[in-house]
Short mmCIF file of N, CA and C in Angstrom, two decimals:
data_model
loop_
_atom_site.label_atom_id
_atom_site.label_comp_id
_atom_site.label_asym_id
_atom_site.label_seq_id
_atom_site.Cartn_x
_atom_site.Cartn_y
_atom_site.Cartn_z
N MET A 246 -26.22 -83.49 -8.18
CA MET A 246 -25.96 -82.51 -7.22
C MET A 246 -27.11 -81.55 -7.01
N LEU A 247 -27.77 -81.14 -8.12
CA LEU A 247 -28.86 -80.23 -8.07
C LEU A 247 -30.13 -80.89 -7.49
N GLU A 248 -30.19 -82.28 -7.63
CA GLU A 248 -31.39 -82.96 -7.09
C GLU A 248 -31.39 -82.91 -5.56
N LYS A 249 -30.19 -82.88 -4.96
CA LYS A 249 -30.08 -82.92 -3.51
C LYS A 249 -30.35 -81.51 -2.90
N HIS A 250 -30.18 -80.46 -3.73
CA HIS A 250 -30.29 -79.11 -3.22
C HIS A 250 -31.29 -78.35 -4.09
N PRO A 251 -32.60 -78.41 -3.76
CA PRO A 251 -33.60 -77.72 -4.59
C PRO A 251 -33.46 -76.20 -4.53
N GLU A 252 -33.03 -75.65 -3.31
CA GLU A 252 -32.85 -74.23 -3.22
C GLU A 252 -31.74 -73.71 -4.08
N LEU A 253 -30.68 -74.53 -4.29
CA LEU A 253 -29.59 -74.17 -5.22
C LEU A 253 -30.05 -74.20 -6.66
N ARG A 254 -30.89 -75.17 -6.97
CA ARG A 254 -31.42 -75.26 -8.35
C ARG A 254 -32.33 -74.02 -8.58
N HIS A 255 -33.13 -73.65 -7.56
CA HIS A 255 -34.03 -72.49 -7.72
C HIS A 255 -33.19 -71.22 -7.91
N LYS A 256 -32.10 -71.02 -7.13
CA LYS A 256 -31.27 -69.89 -7.26
C LYS A 256 -30.52 -69.85 -8.66
N LEU A 257 -30.12 -71.01 -9.08
CA LEU A 257 -29.45 -71.05 -10.40
C LEU A 257 -30.46 -70.70 -11.49
N PHE A 258 -31.64 -71.24 -11.36
CA PHE A 258 -32.69 -70.95 -12.40
C PHE A 258 -33.03 -69.45 -12.36
N MET A 259 -33.18 -68.87 -11.16
CA MET A 259 -33.49 -67.43 -11.08
C MET A 259 -32.32 -66.58 -11.59
N SER A 260 -31.13 -67.07 -11.43
CA SER A 260 -29.94 -66.35 -11.98
C SER A 260 -29.98 -66.32 -13.52
N PHE A 261 -30.33 -67.46 -14.12
CA PHE A 261 -30.45 -67.54 -15.55
C PHE A 261 -31.60 -66.66 -16.03
N VAL A 262 -32.71 -66.68 -15.33
CA VAL A 262 -33.83 -65.81 -15.75
C VAL A 262 -33.41 -64.35 -15.57
N GLY A 263 -32.69 -64.00 -14.53
CA GLY A 263 -32.24 -62.60 -14.37
C GLY A 263 -31.27 -62.20 -15.48
N LEU A 264 -30.38 -63.10 -15.79
CA LEU A 264 -29.44 -62.80 -16.91
C LEU A 264 -30.17 -62.63 -18.28
N PHE A 265 -31.17 -63.50 -18.47
CA PHE A 265 -31.95 -63.38 -19.72
C PHE A 265 -32.70 -62.08 -19.78
N VAL A 266 -33.37 -61.68 -18.67
CA VAL A 266 -34.14 -60.44 -18.63
C VAL A 266 -33.17 -59.28 -18.81
N THR A 267 -32.04 -59.32 -18.11
CA THR A 267 -31.02 -58.19 -18.26
C THR A 267 -30.55 -58.09 -19.70
N HIS A 268 -30.35 -59.29 -20.29
CA HIS A 268 -29.90 -59.28 -21.73
C HIS A 268 -30.97 -58.68 -22.60
N LEU A 269 -32.19 -59.00 -22.37
CA LEU A 269 -33.31 -58.48 -23.14
C LEU A 269 -33.39 -56.93 -22.99
N ILE A 270 -33.26 -56.51 -21.71
CA ILE A 270 -33.32 -55.03 -21.47
C ILE A 270 -32.14 -54.34 -22.16
N ALA A 271 -31.00 -54.92 -22.10
CA ALA A 271 -29.79 -54.34 -22.73
C ALA A 271 -30.00 -54.28 -24.22
N TRP A 272 -30.56 -55.30 -24.83
CA TRP A 272 -30.79 -55.24 -26.26
C TRP A 272 -31.88 -54.17 -26.61
N ASN A 273 -32.88 -54.07 -25.77
CA ASN A 273 -33.91 -53.03 -26.06
C ASN A 273 -33.30 -51.62 -25.97
N VAL A 274 -32.43 -51.41 -24.95
CA VAL A 274 -31.79 -50.08 -24.85
C VAL A 274 -30.87 -49.83 -26.05
N TYR A 275 -30.13 -50.86 -26.48
CA TYR A 275 -29.24 -50.74 -27.63
C TYR A 275 -30.05 -50.42 -28.90
N ILE A 276 -31.14 -51.14 -29.11
CA ILE A 276 -32.00 -50.91 -30.29
C ILE A 276 -32.59 -49.58 -30.28
N TYR A 277 -33.04 -49.12 -29.06
CA TYR A 277 -33.67 -47.82 -28.93
C TYR A 277 -32.64 -46.73 -29.20
N SER A 278 -31.42 -46.89 -28.69
CA SER A 278 -30.37 -45.87 -28.94
C SER A 278 -30.02 -45.86 -30.45
N GLN A 279 -29.96 -46.99 -31.09
CA GLN A 279 -29.74 -47.02 -32.52
C GLN A 279 -30.82 -46.31 -33.33
N MET A 280 -32.06 -46.59 -32.92
CA MET A 280 -33.17 -45.93 -33.58
C MET A 280 -33.14 -44.44 -33.38
N SER A 281 -32.84 -43.97 -32.13
CA SER A 281 -32.82 -42.55 -31.93
C SER A 281 -31.68 -41.90 -32.63
N SER A 282 -30.50 -42.59 -32.75
CA SER A 282 -29.40 -41.96 -33.49
C SER A 282 -29.73 -41.97 -34.98
N ASN A 283 -30.42 -42.97 -35.48
CA ASN A 283 -30.81 -43.00 -36.89
C ASN A 283 -31.82 -41.92 -37.15
N GLN A 284 -32.71 -41.67 -36.15
CA GLN A 284 -33.70 -40.63 -36.31
C GLN A 284 -32.99 -39.25 -36.29
N ARG A 285 -32.03 -39.12 -35.46
CA ARG A 285 -31.25 -37.86 -35.44
C ARG A 285 -30.55 -37.60 -36.77
N GLU A 286 -29.95 -38.71 -37.28
CA GLU A 286 -29.28 -38.60 -38.62
C GLU A 286 -30.33 -38.22 -39.67
N PHE A 287 -31.47 -38.82 -39.60
CA PHE A 287 -32.51 -38.54 -40.54
C PHE A 287 -32.94 -37.09 -40.49
N LEU A 288 -33.12 -36.58 -39.26
CA LEU A 288 -33.55 -35.17 -39.14
C LEU A 288 -32.43 -34.23 -39.62
N ILE A 289 -31.15 -34.58 -39.34
CA ILE A 289 -30.04 -33.77 -39.86
C ILE A 289 -30.04 -33.76 -41.37
N LEU A 290 -30.22 -34.95 -42.00
CA LEU A 290 -30.26 -35.04 -43.42
C LEU A 290 -31.41 -34.23 -44.01
N LYS A 291 -32.58 -34.36 -43.34
CA LYS A 291 -33.77 -33.65 -43.81
C LYS A 291 -33.56 -32.17 -43.74
N ALA A 292 -32.97 -31.67 -42.67
CA ALA A 292 -32.64 -30.23 -42.56
C ALA A 292 -31.63 -29.78 -43.62
N TRP A 293 -30.66 -30.66 -43.88
CA TRP A 293 -29.67 -30.34 -44.95
C TRP A 293 -30.34 -30.24 -46.29
N ILE A 294 -31.27 -31.24 -46.59
CA ILE A 294 -31.94 -31.19 -47.85
C ILE A 294 -32.84 -29.96 -47.98
N ASN A 295 -33.54 -29.63 -46.92
CA ASN A 295 -34.41 -28.43 -46.96
C ASN A 295 -33.56 -27.16 -47.14
N GLU A 296 -32.41 -27.12 -46.49
CA GLU A 296 -31.53 -25.92 -46.64
C GLU A 296 -31.03 -25.81 -48.03
N ASN A 297 -30.59 -26.91 -48.61
CA ASN A 297 -30.05 -26.91 -50.00
C ASN A 297 -31.15 -26.60 -50.99
N PHE A 298 -32.37 -27.14 -50.74
CA PHE A 298 -33.49 -26.86 -51.63
C PHE A 298 -33.84 -25.39 -51.58
N ALA A 299 -33.77 -24.83 -50.38
CA ALA A 299 -34.05 -23.37 -50.25
C ALA A 299 -32.99 -22.55 -51.00
N LYS A 300 -31.74 -23.00 -50.90
CA LYS A 300 -30.66 -22.31 -51.64
C LYS A 300 -30.86 -22.43 -53.12
N LYS A 301 -31.27 -23.66 -53.53
CA LYS A 301 -31.49 -23.89 -54.96
C LYS A 301 -32.62 -23.05 -55.52
N THR A 302 -33.74 -22.95 -54.77
CA THR A 302 -34.85 -22.10 -55.22
C THR A 302 -34.43 -20.66 -55.19
N THR A 303 -33.62 -20.26 -54.21
CA THR A 303 -33.16 -18.88 -54.18
C THR A 303 -32.27 -18.64 -55.41
N ILE A 304 -31.44 -19.55 -55.72
CA ILE A 304 -30.54 -19.40 -56.93
C ILE A 304 -31.39 -19.37 -58.18
N LYS A 305 -32.46 -20.18 -58.25
CA LYS A 305 -33.30 -20.17 -59.44
C LYS A 305 -33.99 -18.85 -59.58
N SER A 306 -34.52 -18.27 -58.41
CA SER A 306 -35.20 -17.00 -58.52
C SER A 306 -34.23 -15.89 -58.85
N LEU A 307 -33.01 -15.99 -58.34
CA LEU A 307 -31.97 -14.97 -58.73
C LEU A 307 -31.65 -15.06 -60.22
N GLU A 308 -31.53 -16.31 -60.71
CA GLU A 308 -31.26 -16.47 -62.13
C GLU A 308 -32.37 -15.86 -62.99
N ALA A 309 -33.62 -16.07 -62.53
CA ALA A 309 -34.74 -15.54 -63.29
C ALA A 309 -34.69 -14.01 -63.29
N LYS A 310 -34.34 -13.42 -62.11
CA LYS A 310 -34.23 -11.95 -62.03
C LYS A 310 -33.14 -11.45 -62.93
N ILE A 311 -32.00 -12.14 -62.90
CA ILE A 311 -30.88 -11.73 -63.76
C ILE A 311 -31.22 -11.84 -65.23
N ASP A 312 -31.92 -12.92 -65.59
CA ASP A 312 -32.38 -13.06 -67.00
C ASP A 312 -33.30 -11.95 -67.42
N SER A 313 -34.23 -11.57 -66.56
CA SER A 313 -35.18 -10.45 -66.90
C SER A 313 -34.43 -9.15 -67.02
N LYS A 314 -33.46 -8.91 -66.10
CA LYS A 314 -32.67 -7.68 -66.17
C LYS A 314 -31.85 -7.67 -67.44
N PHE A 315 -31.26 -8.80 -67.80
CA PHE A 315 -30.43 -8.87 -69.02
C PHE A 315 -31.31 -8.59 -70.26
N GLU A 316 -32.52 -9.13 -70.27
CA GLU A 316 -33.42 -8.88 -71.41
C GLU A 316 -33.77 -7.40 -71.47
N THR A 317 -34.00 -6.78 -70.31
CA THR A 317 -34.31 -5.34 -70.28
C THR A 317 -33.11 -4.54 -70.82
N ILE A 318 -31.93 -4.88 -70.33
CA ILE A 318 -30.71 -4.18 -70.81
C ILE A 318 -30.51 -4.39 -72.31
N THR A 319 -30.76 -5.56 -72.78
CA THR A 319 -30.59 -5.83 -74.21
C THR A 319 -31.60 -5.02 -75.01
N GLN A 320 -32.82 -4.92 -74.58
CA GLN A 320 -33.81 -4.08 -75.27
C GLN A 320 -33.43 -2.62 -75.26
N ARG A 321 -32.86 -2.18 -74.15
CA ARG A 321 -32.45 -0.76 -74.08
C ARG A 321 -31.26 -0.47 -75.06
N PHE A 322 -30.34 -1.42 -75.10
CA PHE A 322 -29.22 -1.22 -76.06
C PHE A 322 -29.71 -1.28 -77.49
N ASP A 323 -30.68 -2.15 -77.79
CA ASP A 323 -31.28 -2.17 -79.12
C ASP A 323 -31.92 -0.84 -79.45
N ASP A 324 -32.67 -0.30 -78.48
CA ASP A 324 -33.29 1.03 -78.70
C ASP A 324 -32.23 2.09 -78.93
N ILE A 325 -31.17 2.06 -78.18
CA ILE A 325 -30.12 3.07 -78.33
C ILE A 325 -29.47 2.90 -79.72
N ASN A 326 -29.20 1.70 -80.13
CA ASN A 326 -28.59 1.42 -81.45
C ASN A 326 -29.54 1.99 -82.56
N LYS A 327 -30.82 1.76 -82.42
CA LYS A 327 -31.76 2.25 -83.45
C LYS A 327 -31.76 3.75 -83.49
N ARG A 328 -31.72 4.39 -82.33
CA ARG A 328 -31.69 5.88 -82.29
C ARG A 328 -30.37 6.37 -82.90
N LEU A 329 -29.29 5.72 -82.61
CA LEU A 329 -28.00 6.13 -83.17
C LEU A 329 -27.99 5.94 -84.71
N ASP A 330 -28.55 4.85 -85.18
CA ASP A 330 -28.66 4.60 -86.62
C ASP A 330 -29.54 5.74 -87.24
N PHE A 331 -30.62 6.10 -86.60
CA PHE A 331 -31.49 7.15 -87.11
C PHE A 331 -30.78 8.48 -87.12
N ILE A 332 -29.98 8.78 -86.08
CA ILE A 332 -29.23 10.03 -86.04
C ILE A 332 -28.18 10.05 -87.14
N ILE A 333 -27.52 8.92 -87.38
CA ILE A 333 -26.52 8.80 -88.44
C ILE A 333 -27.15 9.04 -89.83
N LEU A 334 -28.34 8.45 -90.05
CA LEU A 334 -29.07 8.65 -91.31
C LEU A 334 -29.46 10.11 -91.48
N LEU A 335 -29.92 10.75 -90.37
CA LEU A 335 -30.27 12.16 -90.47
C LEU A 335 -29.05 13.01 -90.83
N ASN A 336 -27.95 12.72 -90.22
CA ASN A 336 -26.69 13.49 -90.44
C ASN A 336 -26.21 13.29 -91.89
N GLN A 337 -26.39 12.10 -92.42
CA GLN A 337 -25.98 11.85 -93.81
C GLN A 337 -26.88 12.56 -94.80
N GLY A 338 -28.16 12.71 -94.48
CA GLY A 338 -29.09 13.31 -95.42
C GLY A 338 -29.04 14.80 -95.41
N THR A 339 -28.49 15.47 -94.42
CA THR A 339 -28.47 16.93 -94.39
C THR A 339 -27.26 17.45 -95.12
N PRO A 340 -27.43 18.51 -95.89
CA PRO A 340 -26.25 19.10 -96.59
C PRO A 340 -25.37 19.85 -95.61
N HIS A 341 -24.10 19.70 -95.78
CA HIS A 341 -23.18 20.37 -94.86
C HIS A 341 -22.75 21.71 -95.54
N ASP A 342 -22.76 22.73 -94.74
CA ASP A 342 -22.28 24.03 -95.24
C ASP A 342 -20.80 24.12 -95.03
N GLU A 343 -20.06 24.34 -96.15
CA GLU A 343 -18.63 24.48 -96.09
C GLU A 343 -18.19 25.80 -96.58
#
């Protein structure tokens, strides 16, 4: 049938070529959209990681500040205890007038 009608064969061939090219274009669009959505996901994850790292470093710096303040307070209490011990020793060594 196709041998008797070369124009029909040409149209059928061009239809197949058109379908093949359309299929390739559709696959390219699909792959590009998948890549861009993966890239968006990657950027979202990267932002999340950066935000959590910033929070973690902030927490670490706050912990360091709290530790230094705690050490300072501990030293002050030690100094106060030494002074109180000294005052108690002084009071014990002085004669009381009765």
